[in-house]
Amino acid sequence: TAIAEAGSLDGNDIQAMQNAVLKIALDGKVSEQERDQLRQIVKFIENIARDASDMRLMLERKCQNGA
């Protein structure tokens, strides 16, 4: 899951992703290599969002069922 992947990342990995996005955004040009980087970053973020939503639903069900 993305949550497990995120757990294996350290602050430097996350900072590297942030820096890559900022660099691409600042120059306003997207090379093929940068496009691939952006796709990987977006996929990672989408996986985290999906997993977080799944976890929220699971917790809501647990709270409703009193489990």
mmCIF file with all atom_site columns, C-alpha atoms in Angstrom:
data_model
loop_
_atom_site.group_PDB
_atom_site.id
_atom_site.type_symbol
_atom_site.label_atom_id
_atom_site.label_alt_id
_atom_site.label_comp_id
_atom_site.label_asym_id
_atom_site.label_entity_id
_atom_site.label_seq_id
_atom_site.pdbx_PDB_ins_code
_atom_site.Cartn_x
_atom_site.Cartn_y
_atom_site.Cartn_z
_atom_site.occupancy
_atom_site.B_iso_or_equiv
_atom_site.pdbx_formal_charge
_atom_site.auth_seq_id
_atom_site.auth_comp_id
_atom_site.auth_asym_id
_atom_site.auth_atom_id
_atom_site.pdbx_PDB_model_num
ATOM 1  C CA . THR A 1 1  ? 0.000   0.000  0.000   1.00 0.00 ? 1  THR A CA 1
ATOM 2  C CA . ALA A 1 2  ? 1.009   3.607  -0.360  1.00 0.00 ? 2  ALA A CA 1
ATOM 3  C CA . ILE A 1 3  ? 0.959   3.974  3.411   1.00 0.00 ? 3  ILE A CA 1
ATOM 4  C CA . ALA A 1 4  ? 3.581   1.225  3.687   1.00 0.00 ? 4  ALA A CA 1
ATOM 5  C CA . GLU A 1 5  ? 5.600   2.893  0.934   1.00 0.00 ? 5  GLU A CA 1
ATOM 6  C CA . ALA A 1 6  ? 5.368   6.231  2.697   1.00 0.00 ? 6  ALA A CA 1
ATOM 7  C CA . GLY A 1 7  ? 6.589   4.587  5.883   1.00 0.00 ? 7  GLY A CA 1
ATOM 8  C CA . SER A 1 8  ? 9.749   3.495  4.097   1.00 0.00 ? 8  SER A CA 1
ATOM 9  C CA . LEU A 1 9  ? 10.446  7.020  2.847   1.00 0.00 ? 9  LEU A CA 1
ATOM 10 C CA . ASP A 1 10 ? 12.518  9.396  4.851   1.00 0.00 ? 10 ASP A CA 1
ATOM 11 C CA . GLY A 1 11 ? 12.248  13.165 4.946   1.00 0.00 ? 11 GLY A CA 1
ATOM 12 C CA . ASN A 1 12 ? 14.897  13.459 2.251   1.00 0.00 ? 12 ASN A CA 1
ATOM 13 C CA . ASP A 1 13 ? 12.792  11.434 -0.211  1.00 0.00 ? 13 ASP A CA 1
ATOM 14 C CA . ILE A 1 14 ? 9.737   13.590 0.378   1.00 0.00 ? 14 ILE A CA 1
ATOM 15 C CA . GLN A 1 15 ? 11.841  16.748 0.145   1.00 0.00 ? 15 GLN A CA 1
ATOM 16 C CA . ALA A 1 16 ? 13.293  15.482 -3.146  1.00 0.00 ? 16 ALA A CA 1
ATOM 17 C CA . MET A 1 17 ? 9.766   15.034 -4.546  1.00 0.00 ? 17 MET A CA 1
ATOM 18 C CA . GLN A 1 18 ? 8.802   18.533 -3.415  1.00 0.00 ? 18 GLN A CA 1
ATOM 19 C CA . ASN A 1 19 ? 11.953  20.000 -4.941  1.00 0.00 ? 19 ASN A CA 1
ATOM 20 C CA . ALA A 1 20 ? 11.355  18.203 -8.245  1.00 0.00 ? 20 ALA A CA 1
ATOM 21 C CA . VAL A 1 21 ? 7.812   19.584 -8.487  1.00 0.00 ? 21 VAL A CA 1
ATOM 22 C CA . LEU A 1 22 ? 8.973   23.101 -7.599  1.00 0.00 ? 22 LEU A CA 1
ATOM 23 C CA . LYS A 1 23 ? 11.819  23.009 -10.131 1.00 0.00 ? 23 LYS A CA 1
ATOM 24 C CA . ILE A 1 24 ? 9.471   21.894 -12.884 1.00 0.00 ? 24 ILE A CA 1
ATOM 25 C CA . ALA A 1 25 ? 6.873   24.490 -11.929 1.00 0.00 ? 25 ALA A CA 1
ATOM 26 C CA . LEU A 1 26 ? 9.364   27.354 -11.707 1.00 0.00 ? 26 LEU A CA 1
ATOM 27 C CA . ASP A 1 27 ? 10.845  27.080 -15.180 1.00 0.00 ? 27 ASP A CA 1
ATOM 28 C CA . GLY A 1 28 ? 7.452   26.431 -16.778 1.00 0.00 ? 28 GLY A CA 1
ATOM 29 C CA . LYS A 1 29 ? 8.883   23.822 -19.131 1.00 0.00 ? 29 LYS A CA 1
ATOM 30 C CA . VAL A 1 30 ? 8.343   20.101 -18.789 1.00 0.00 ? 30 VAL A CA 1
ATOM 31 C CA . SER A 1 31 ? 10.931  17.832 -20.401 1.00 0.00 ? 31 SER A CA 1
ATOM 32 C CA . GLU A 1 32 ? 10.211  14.167 -21.078 1.00 0.00 ? 32 GLU A CA 1
ATOM 33 C CA . GLN A 1 33 ? 12.294  13.203 -18.030 1.00 0.00 ? 33 GLN A CA 1
ATOM 34 C CA . GLU A 1 34 ? 10.400  15.689 -15.864 1.00 0.00 ? 34 GLU A CA 1
ATOM 35 C CA . ARG A 1 35 ? 7.104   14.387 -17.239 1.00 0.00 ? 35 ARG A CA 1
ATOM 36 C CA . ASP A 1 36 ? 8.077   10.892 -16.103 1.00 0.00 ? 36 ASP A CA 1
ATOM 37 C CA . GLN A 1 37 ? 9.016   12.251 -12.663 1.00 0.00 ? 37 GLN A CA 1
ATOM 38 C CA . LEU A 1 38 ? 5.686   14.044 -12.387 1.00 0.00 ? 38 LEU A CA 1
ATOM 39 C CA . ARG A 1 39 ? 3.790   10.896 -13.364 1.00 0.00 ? 39 ARG A CA 1
ATOM 40 C CA . GLN A 1 40 ? 5.566   8.917  -10.644 1.00 0.00 ? 40 GLN A CA 1
ATOM 41 C CA . ILE A 1 41 ? 4.927   11.602 -8.028  1.00 0.00 ? 41 ILE A CA 1
ATOM 42 C CA . VAL A 1 42 ? 1.250   11.941 -8.997  1.00 0.00 ? 42 VAL A CA 1
ATOM 43 C CA . LYS A 1 43 ? 0.803   8.148  -8.892  1.00 0.00 ? 43 LYS A CA 1
ATOM 44 C CA . PHE A 1 44 ? 2.371   8.042  -5.422  1.00 0.00 ? 44 PHE A CA 1
ATOM 45 C CA . ILE A 1 45 ? 0.101   10.844 -4.169  1.00 0.00 ? 45 ILE A CA 1
ATOM 46 C CA . GLU A 1 46 ? -2.981  9.200  -5.710  1.00 0.00 ? 46 GLU A CA 1
ATOM 47 C CA . ASN A 1 47 ? -2.126  5.946  -3.931  1.00 0.00 ? 47 ASN A CA 1
ATOM 48 C CA . ILE A 1 48 ? -1.783  7.750  -0.604  1.00 0.00 ? 48 ILE A CA 1
ATOM 49 C CA . ALA A 1 49 ? -5.124  9.498  -1.150  1.00 0.00 ? 49 ALA A CA 1
ATOM 50 C CA . ARG A 1 50 ? -6.827  6.196  -2.006  1.00 0.00 ? 50 ARG A CA 1
ATOM 51 C CA . ASP A 1 51 ? -5.356  4.433  1.015   1.00 0.00 ? 51 ASP A CA 1
ATOM 52 C CA . ALA A 1 52 ? -6.288  7.317  3.327   1.00 0.00 ? 52 ALA A CA 1
ATOM 53 C CA . SER A 1 53 ? -9.864  7.218  2.028   1.00 0.00 ? 53 SER A CA 1
ATOM 54 C CA . ASP A 1 54 ? -10.017 3.452  2.542   1.00 0.00 ? 54 ASP A CA 1
ATOM 55 C CA . MET A 1 55 ? -8.705  3.852  6.088   1.00 0.00 ? 55 MET A CA 1
ATOM 56 C CA . ARG A 1 56 ? -11.261 6.580  6.834   1.00 0.00 ? 56 ARG A CA 1
ATOM 57 C CA . LEU A 1 57 ? -14.117 4.372  5.624   1.00 0.00 ? 57 LEU A CA 1
ATOM 58 C CA . MET A 1 58 ? -12.847 1.448  7.663   1.00 0.00 ? 58 MET A CA 1
ATOM 59 C CA . LEU A 1 59 ? -12.602 3.582  10.809  1.00 0.00 ? 59 LEU A CA 1
ATOM 60 C CA . GLU A 1 60 ? -16.053 5.069  10.246  1.00 0.00 ? 60 GLU A CA 1
ATOM 61 C CA . ARG A 1 61 ? -17.525 1.568  9.951   1.00 0.00 ? 61 ARG A CA 1
ATOM 62 C CA . LYS A 1 62 ? -15.724 0.450  13.103  1.00 0.00 ? 62 LYS A CA 1
ATOM 63 C CA . CYS A 1 63 ? -17.088 3.455  14.998  1.00 0.00 ? 63 CYS A CA 1
ATOM 64 C CA . GLN A 1 64 ? -20.637 2.820  13.763  1.00 0.00 ? 64 GLN A CA 1
ATOM 65 C CA . ASN A 1 65 ? -20.477 -0.852 14.686  1.00 0.00 ? 65 ASN A CA 1
ATOM 66 C CA . GLY A 1 66 ? -18.952 -0.158 18.071  1.00 0.00 ? 66 GLY A CA 1
ATOM 67 C CA . ALA A 1 67 ? -16.096 -2.519 17.321  1.00 0.00 ? 67 ALA A CA 1
#
